Amino acid sequence: MFIAMIASKLSRTLLRCHSTAAAAIAYNSKNVPIEQTKLFINNEFVEAASGKRLEVINPSTGDTICDVAEADKADVDIAVAAARSAFNYGSEWRTMNASNRGRLMYKWADAIERDIHYIAALETLDNGKPFDDSLHVDIPLVINTLRYYAGWADKVHGKTIPSDGGTFVYTRHEPVGVVGGITPWNFPLAMFAWKIAPILACGNTCVMKVAEQTPLTALYCAKLAKEVGFPDGVINILSGYGPTAGGAIASHMDIEKVGFTGSTEVGKIIQMESAKSNLKRVTLELGGKSPNIVFDDCDLDQAVAASHMAVFFNVGQCCCAGTRLYVQETMYEKFVEKMVEKAQNRILGDPYDPKTNHGPQIDGEQLNKILGLVDSGVKQGASLQTGGAQFGDKGFFMQPTVFADVQDHMDISTQEIFGPVMQISSFKDEEEIIERANNTNFGLAAAVFTKNLDRMYHISTALKAGTVWGNCYNVLVPQSPFGGFKESGFGRDLGEYALNHYTEVKCVTLAVPQKNS
Ligand code: ADP
């Protein structure tokens, strides 16, 4: 997602080259120590009640990294009980000064920063993304998000209200209670931070279920949460499968809220489970099929660079990937050529090699899904310009793939591929492209490239998406809200907006003595 901070990345080029090279020598897929493989409940690392464990696979080799405890309903129940006890009125967490709550979060961020090379190496091992991205994009985003929300901890407050007659009325923005977080594998620790940071800032306690493919960095950070002094039961972190551990969270009667990031399909299940159980509050950050619209009056180099990364960053495993690339017909052929050239220049391979900028897909299931959709693109008549097949004979690498002459009805134009596959088609004018861009069930993100400000304003207003980027892509910072329209979900991660989802508004009305009574 986040070439976020493109600017800050560039400004640190020298430092990065030095530190990445040094760290890459230090770590490779064989020498990253695995410290934590148990569930983190009530500030202790424990085995699953069933004793079961699940295998964690290195996506760049297909080898087993280790196994971790496999939580299911019994463990969710124990974790929820711990979180409930930590949340009870009068508990250490509930009575802690809000500013001290913020200080704990700052300390957690500091501890993560202290261990950033190790955590980045672990993220790369578990997820396959290039070490440079883990070190300079994902883990800094984790740290920045924790710090941003640490600053909010003592700034979440209500209002006093001028009521009619004899009462004093004020609102309290109280924590919701025990919150369940269910997070995906594409940005394992970053998505974990996007959820847990506002949860903690608002004074909630939580049970976090991390993706079964990528549990390792969150479990390590659990150790750091204990080290910096979070009280027992405030943070609980479970590794486990979706339908079992995740399902137990979604349907739990003593969880008040679930924050979820993942597929639209599972988001719908979670909302149904919430309705069938205790009507817990739900926020859902789901899939996308984001349009990226390039006009012929754009800054060409800027549009080329950003449009390429809009699809290929994180090997397309981004919910906001700009996979529907619409290029104005007057420069269509030239643009397709440039997109093909850039795709062919990507460097696939060992993610610890500083030269590599393109890692594997997360697993064989995702790779096969991508290959199936590529096949459908060819059969439905799109023009395959480059790629289209698996790369290498180990791990789950996919060749960078570009389709041109894509038509809007094709499956590759309507379905989320979640892989390094770009779909390009041409358009004539503004009115046509607004209609086509909005003709989707999704509404997560969109982008427009043009130097014409009137056009930029008009189109960014007309697009139905939670995020619109103008002359850039994937710029995501903790201060800016992120979330979807339509089937891309509801509610917002990040920014001040996310705080609303983790508080309840209580209105207190007090009778007050009248002046003459
Ligand atoms: P993806 O398709 O990208 O793997 P998912 O939506 O399946 O995304 O997974 C995102 C998160 O949701 C993961 O932590 C996964 O374990 C969890 N999950 C999957 N299925 C369910 C389910 N039925 N109930 C609750 N959580 C689930």
PDB file of C-alpha atoms and ligand atoms in Angstrom, residues 182-185 209-213 240-248 250 260-267 269-270 273 366 369 418, ligand 1:
ATOM      1  CA  ILE A 182      -8.892  -9.390  12.884  1.00  0.00           C
ATOM      2  CA  THR A 183      -6.047  -8.531  10.531  1.00  0.00           C
ATOM      3  CA  PRO A 184      -4.689  -9.718   7.156  1.00  0.00           C
ATOM      4  CA  TRP A 185      -1.325 -10.953   5.887  1.00  0.00           C
ATOM      5  CA  LYS A 209      -6.349 -12.346  15.802  1.00  0.00           C
ATOM      6  CA  VAL A 210      -3.507 -12.053  13.327  1.00  0.00           C
ATOM      7  CA  ALA A 211      -3.544 -13.789   9.938  1.00  0.00           C
ATOM      8  CA  GLU A 212      -2.591 -17.454  10.036  1.00  0.00           C
ATOM      9  CA  GLN A 213       0.006 -16.906   7.277  1.00  0.00           C
ATOM     10  CA  GLY A 240      -5.151 -19.024  14.482  1.00  0.00           C
ATOM     11  CA  TYR A 241      -7.323 -19.685  11.463  1.00  0.00           C
ATOM     12  CA  GLY A 242     -10.132 -17.414  10.276  1.00  0.00           C
ATOM     13  CA  PRO A 243     -13.262 -19.538  10.541  1.00  0.00           C
ATOM     14  CA  THR A 244     -12.253 -20.898  13.985  1.00  0.00           C
ATOM     15  CA  ALA A 245     -10.408 -18.208  15.969  1.00  0.00           C
ATOM     16  CA  GLY A 246     -11.683 -15.306  13.833  1.00  0.00           C
ATOM     17  CA  GLY A 247     -15.202 -16.721  13.821  1.00  0.00           C
ATOM     18  CA  ALA A 248     -15.160 -17.058  17.612  1.00  0.00           C
ATOM     19  CA  ALA A 250     -16.982 -12.276  15.426  1.00  0.00           C
ATOM     20  CA  PHE A 260     -11.581  -6.079  10.544  1.00  0.00           C
ATOM     21  CA  THR A 261      -9.332  -5.733   7.509  1.00  0.00           C
ATOM     22  CA  GLY A 262      -9.586  -8.402   4.828  1.00  0.00           C
ATOM     23  CA  SER A 263     -11.721  -9.615   1.968  1.00  0.00           C
ATOM     24  CA  THR A 264     -15.236  -8.394   1.221  1.00  0.00           C
ATOM     25  CA  GLU A 265     -16.458 -11.973   1.422  1.00  0.00           C
ATOM     26  CA  VAL A 266     -15.230 -12.420   5.009  1.00  0.00           C
ATOM     27  CA  GLY A 267     -16.318  -8.897   5.951  1.00  0.00           C
ATOM     28  CA  ILE A 269     -19.585 -12.996   7.324  1.00  0.00           C
ATOM     29  CA  ILE A 270     -18.314 -10.895  10.209  1.00  0.00           C
ATOM     30  CA  GLU A 273     -22.031 -12.991  12.925  1.00  0.00           C
ATOM     31  CA  GLN A 366      -3.178 -16.824  -3.849  1.00  0.00           C
ATOM     32  CA  LYS A 369      -6.085 -17.576  -7.923  1.00  0.00           C
ATOM     33  CA  PHE A 418      -4.536  -9.166  -5.439  1.00  0.00           C
TER      34      PHE A 418
HETATM   35  P1  ADP B   1      -7.578 -12.929   2.287  1.00  0.00           P
HETATM   36  O1  ADP B   1      -8.608 -13.420   1.328  1.00  0.00           O
HETATM   37  O2  ADP B   1      -6.831 -11.757   1.808  1.00  0.00           O
HETATM   38  O3  ADP B   1      -6.741 -14.020   2.915  1.00  0.00           O
HETATM   39  P2  ADP B   1      -9.357 -12.929   4.451  1.00  0.00           P
HETATM   40  O4  ADP B   1     -10.494 -11.992   4.505  1.00  0.00           O
HETATM   41  O5  ADP B   1      -9.629 -14.354   4.151  1.00  0.00           O
HETATM   42  O6  ADP B   1      -8.350 -12.280   3.459  1.00  0.00           O
HETATM   43  O7  ADP B   1      -8.505 -12.882   5.788  1.00  0.00           O
HETATM   44  C1  ADP B   1      -8.303 -11.719   6.575  1.00  0.00           C
HETATM   45  C2  ADP B   1      -8.384 -12.126   8.039  1.00  0.00           C
HETATM   46  O8  ADP B   1      -9.689 -12.643   8.279  1.00  0.00           O
HETATM   47  C3  ADP B   1      -7.406 -13.213   8.454  1.00  0.00           C
HETATM   48  O9  ADP B   1      -6.960 -12.956   9.781  1.00  0.00           O
HETATM   49  C4  ADP B   1      -8.275 -14.461   8.421  1.00  0.00           C
HETATM   50  O10 ADP B   1      -7.814 -15.495   9.279  1.00  0.00           O
HETATM   51  C5  ADP B   1      -9.597 -13.909   8.909  1.00  0.00           C
HETATM   52  N1  ADP B   1     -10.770 -14.719   8.524  1.00  0.00           N
HETATM   53  C6  ADP B   1     -10.922 -15.513   7.429  1.00  0.00           C
HETATM   54  N2  ADP B   1     -12.135 -16.122   7.450  1.00  0.00           N
HETATM   55  C7  ADP B   1     -12.764 -15.703   8.568  1.00  0.00           C
HETATM   56  C8  ADP B   1     -14.045 -15.956   9.166  1.00  0.00           C
HETATM   57  N3  ADP B   1     -14.933 -16.782   8.601  1.00  0.00           N
HETATM   58  N4  ADP B   1     -14.354 -15.322  10.321  1.00  0.00           N
HETATM   59  C9  ADP B   1     -13.491 -14.464  10.899  1.00  0.00           C
HETATM   60  N5  ADP B   1     -12.269 -14.190  10.410  1.00  0.00           N
HETATM   61  C10 ADP B   1     -11.895 -14.790   9.261  1.00  0.00           C
END
